[in-house]
GROMACS .gro file of C-alpha atoms in nm:
model
  182
    1MET     CA    1  -0.114  -0.692  -4.816
    2THR     CA    2  -0.014  -0.906  -4.516
    3VAL     CA    3  -0.175  -1.247  -4.489
    4ARG     CA    4  -0.234  -1.343  -4.127
    5GLN     CA    5  -0.123  -1.696  -4.058
    6LYS     CA    6  -0.331  -1.909  -3.825
    7PRO     CA    7  -0.155  -2.007  -3.503
    8ARG     CA    8  -0.040  -2.367  -3.461
    9PHE     CA    9  -0.189  -2.381  -3.110
   10SER     CA   10  -0.478  -2.220  -2.926
   11ILE     CA   11  -0.435  -2.248  -2.550
   12VAL     CA   12  -0.776  -2.232  -2.380
   13ILE     CA   13  -0.781  -2.127  -2.015
   14PRO     CA   14  -1.115  -2.113  -1.829
   15ALA     CA   15  -1.105  -1.863  -1.544
   16PHE     CA   16  -1.339  -1.810  -1.252
   17ASN     CA   17  -1.198  -1.593  -0.972
   18GLU     CA   18  -0.837  -1.684  -1.046
   19GLU     CA   19  -0.669  -1.356  -0.946
   20THR     CA   20  -0.426  -1.542  -0.721
   21TYR     CA   21  -0.293  -1.762  -1.003
   22ILE     CA   22  -0.371  -1.622  -1.349
   23GLY     CA   23  -0.073  -1.384  -1.360
   24ALA     CA   24   0.183  -1.658  -1.298
   25THR     CA   25   0.007  -1.886  -1.546
   26LEU     CA   26   0.011  -1.625  -1.823
   27GLU     CA   27   0.367  -1.524  -1.738
   28SER     CA   28   0.484  -1.884  -1.781
   29LEU     CA   29   0.306  -1.904  -2.117
   30GLN     CA   30   0.480  -1.589  -2.240
   31LYS     CA   31   0.819  -1.753  -2.181
   32LYS     CA   32   0.784  -2.035  -2.433
   33ASN     CA   33   1.070  -2.111  -2.669
   34PHE     CA   34   0.824  -2.236  -2.933
   35ILE     CA   35   0.884  -2.078  -3.274
   36ASP     CA   36   0.548  -2.147  -3.441
   37GLY     CA   37   0.255  -1.925  -3.353
   38TYR     CA   38   0.019  -1.976  -3.064
   39GLU     CA   39  -0.265  -1.782  -2.911
   40ILE     CA   40  -0.378  -1.774  -2.552
   41ILE     CA   41  -0.752  -1.756  -2.490
   42VAL     CA   42  -0.868  -1.671  -2.138
   43VAL     CA   43  -1.237  -1.741  -2.088
   44ASN     CA   44  -1.380  -1.531  -1.809
   45ASN     CA   45  -1.654  -1.740  -1.648
   46ASN     CA   46  -1.828  -1.478  -1.432
   47SER     CA   47  -1.529  -1.373  -1.222
   48THR     CA   48  -1.601  -1.117  -0.952
   49ASP     CA   49  -1.239  -1.057  -0.852
   50ASN     CA   50  -0.946  -0.906  -1.046
   51THR     CA   51  -0.900  -1.202  -1.283
   52VAL     CA   52  -0.997  -1.004  -1.594
   53LYS     CA   53  -0.792  -0.699  -1.500
   54ILE     CA   54  -0.481  -0.912  -1.447
   55ALA     CA   55  -0.535  -1.116  -1.766
   56GLN     CA   56  -0.569  -0.799  -1.974
   57GLN     CA   57  -0.209  -0.711  -1.890
   58TYR     CA   58  -0.092  -0.995  -2.117
   59ASN     CA   59  -0.104  -1.061  -2.490
   60ILE     CA   60  -0.416  -1.277  -2.486
   61LYS     CA   61  -0.760  -1.308  -2.639
   62LEU     CA   62  -1.017  -1.253  -2.364
   63ILE     CA   63  -1.372  -1.379  -2.406
   64ASP     CA   64  -1.666  -1.406  -2.169
   65GLU     CA   65  -1.885  -1.709  -2.101
   66SER     CA   66  -2.181  -1.634  -1.876
   67ARG     CA   67  -2.303  -1.993  -1.836
   68PRO     CA   68  -2.136  -2.112  -1.516
   69GLY     CA   69  -1.900  -2.406  -1.525
   70VAL     CA   70  -1.559  -2.501  -1.654
   71CYS     CA   71  -1.702  -2.712  -1.937
   72TRP     CA   72  -1.903  -2.417  -2.074
   73ALA     CA   73  -1.590  -2.204  -2.054
   74ARG     CA   74  -1.381  -2.464  -2.238
   75GLN     CA   75  -1.656  -2.494  -2.501
   76ALA     CA   76  -1.659  -2.118  -2.562
   77GLY     CA   77  -1.280  -2.100  -2.574
   78THR     CA   78  -1.253  -2.387  -2.817
   79GLU     CA   79  -1.518  -2.235  -3.042
   80ALA     CA   80  -1.315  -1.911  -3.047
   81ALA     CA   81  -0.986  -2.092  -3.111
   82GLU     CA   82  -0.815  -2.020  -3.442
   83GLY     CA   83  -0.534  -2.272  -3.400
   84GLU     CA   84  -0.503  -2.606  -3.570
   85ILE     CA   85  -0.453  -2.768  -3.229
   86VAL     CA   86  -0.643  -2.667  -2.915
   87ILE     CA   87  -0.477  -2.710  -2.580
   88SER     CA   88  -0.700  -2.732  -2.276
   89THR     CA   89  -0.545  -2.620  -1.948
   90ASP     CA   90  -0.626  -2.433  -1.627
   91ALA     CA   91  -0.568  -2.085  -1.487
   92ASP     CA   92  -0.364  -2.214  -1.195
   93THR     CA   93  -0.106  -2.402  -1.401
   94ILE     CA   94   0.261  -2.323  -1.460
   95PHE     CA   95   0.433  -2.448  -1.776
   96ASP     CA   96   0.790  -2.549  -1.859
   97THR     CA   97   0.951  -2.350  -2.141
   98ASP     CA   98   0.949  -2.657  -2.370
   99TRP     CA   99   0.589  -2.759  -2.301
  100LEU     CA  100   0.458  -2.654  -2.645
  101GLN     CA  101   0.756  -2.808  -2.823
  102ASN     CA  102   0.691  -3.140  -2.652
  103ILE     CA  103   0.326  -3.136  -2.754
  104ASP     CA  104   0.415  -3.033  -3.108
  105GLN     CA  105   0.667  -3.316  -3.137
  106GLN     CA  106   0.400  -3.573  -3.049
  107PHE     CA  107   0.172  -3.450  -3.328
  108LYS     CA  108   0.457  -3.431  -3.580
  109GLU     CA  109   0.570  -3.788  -3.513
  110ASP     CA  110   0.242  -3.935  -3.639
  111ASN     CA  111  -0.017  -3.753  -3.852
  112SER     CA  112  -0.289  -3.995  -3.742
  113ILE     CA  113  -0.268  -3.868  -3.383
  114VAL     CA  114  -0.570  -3.650  -3.301
  115ALA     CA  115  -0.498  -3.587  -2.932
  116VAL     CA  116  -0.225  -3.604  -2.673
  117CYS     CA  117  -0.247  -3.562  -2.301
  118GLY     CA  118  -0.014  -3.557  -2.009
  119PRO     CA  119  -0.010  -3.558  -1.632
  120CYS     CA  120  -0.003  -3.266  -1.395
  121GLN     CA  121   0.127  -3.209  -1.048
  122PHE     CA  122   0.037  -2.964  -0.778
  123VAL     CA  123   0.274  -2.694  -0.654
  124ASN     CA  124   0.290  -2.670  -0.275
  125PRO     CA  125  -0.003  -2.911  -0.237
  126PRO     CA  126  -0.176  -3.028   0.077
  127TRP     CA  127  -0.088  -3.386   0.180
  128TRP     CA  128  -0.348  -3.542  -0.051
  129GLY     CA  129  -0.215  -3.341  -0.347
  130LYS     CA  130   0.119  -3.518  -0.319
  131ILE     CA  131  -0.038  -3.863  -0.342
  132TYR     CA  132  -0.336  -3.814  -0.572
  133PRO     CA  133  -0.154  -3.732  -0.901
  134LYS     CA  134   0.093  -4.017  -0.856
  135LEU     CA  135  -0.182  -4.270  -0.788
  136LEU     CA  136  -0.414  -4.140  -1.060
  137PHE     CA  137  -0.160  -4.108  -1.341
  138GLY     CA  138   0.019  -4.424  -1.233
  139ALA     CA  139  -0.310  -4.612  -1.273
  140VAL     CA  140  -0.382  -4.444  -1.607
  141VAL     CA  141  -0.040  -4.547  -1.745
  142SER     CA  142  -0.075  -4.901  -1.608
  143PHE     CA  143  -0.418  -4.950  -1.768
  144TYR     CA  144  -0.290  -4.802  -2.094
  145LYS     CA  145  -0.009  -5.057  -2.105
  146ILE     CA  146  -0.262  -5.337  -2.061
  147ILE     CA  147  -0.557  -5.229  -2.277
  148LYS     CA  148  -0.376  -4.990  -2.514
  149LYS     CA  149  -0.638  -4.719  -2.463
  150PRO     CA  150  -0.644  -4.428  -2.220
  151ILE     CA  151  -0.908  -4.450  -1.949
  152TYR     CA  152  -0.875  -4.093  -1.827
  153ILE     CA  153  -0.728  -3.758  -1.931
  154THR     CA  154  -0.694  -3.438  -1.736
  155ALA     CA  155  -0.838  -3.127  -1.897
  156THR     CA  156  -0.548  -2.931  -1.752
  157ASN     CA  157  -0.302  -3.085  -1.999
  158THR     CA  158  -0.480  -3.206  -2.313
  159ALA     CA  159  -0.421  -3.108  -2.675
  160PHE     CA  160  -0.638  -3.209  -2.971
  161LYS     CA  161  -0.680  -3.126  -3.336
  162LYS     CA  162  -0.968  -2.886  -3.365
  163SER     CA  163  -1.077  -3.060  -3.686
  164ALA     CA  164  -1.140  -3.380  -3.486
  165TRP     CA  165  -1.337  -3.205  -3.211
  166ASP     CA  166  -1.714  -3.227  -3.214
  167ASN     CA  167  -1.805  -3.010  -2.914
  168TYR     CA  168  -1.817  -3.107  -2.551
  169ASP     CA  169  -2.121  -3.302  -2.435
  170MET     CA  170  -2.280  -3.032  -2.223
  171LYS     CA  171  -2.552  -3.268  -2.096
  172GLN     CA  172  -2.293  -3.414  -1.861
  173THR     CA  173  -2.294  -3.247  -1.522
  174GLN     CA  174  -1.920  -3.300  -1.485
  175GLY     CA  175  -1.637  -3.441  -1.691
  176ALA     CA  176  -1.739  -3.332  -2.042
  177ASP     CA  177  -1.395  -3.174  -2.072
  178GLU     CA  178  -1.217  -3.493  -1.964
  179LEU     CA  179  -1.400  -3.825  -2.000
  180GLY     CA  180  -1.648  -3.677  -2.247
  181LEU     CA  181  -1.365  -3.551  -2.466
  182LEU     CA  182  -1.186  -3.884  -2.440
   0.00000   0.00000   0.00000
């Protein structure tokens, strides 16, 4: 009898009409040099384009969430996650090959850590997309150095121990997956 081992990570990707991006996102996740197990969960959030068809071409777990909104999709994906650590990201994100190793290293350095987060940057952004991440994450790091607590996280690059998670606050109209999680 083979005992199925739980994955170390569950990567949750909400998707609403992401046919333009989802293939490149999933392709980049398939090219990880991470040796421990991980699962990829794509949460279809009422897509009307080819998002689902494209996602099904990859080794993923596909689930549906009919309640509209990224927070509902992240909630459903996290509930379905089997991994010890859930990683929240987006369907239009590309990942370096050592992304999972870097996250894993943070958790292994200190067992008391329950979450880690990191910045993101846009690929081929409009003018505002070149400035916004630098200003936002620069401010977040500056405040962290002063008050020793994060004031903001981006749901596109956040990992947390599932055992420490107590659902997203779905009463919030926006930000349950970022400030609410924080």
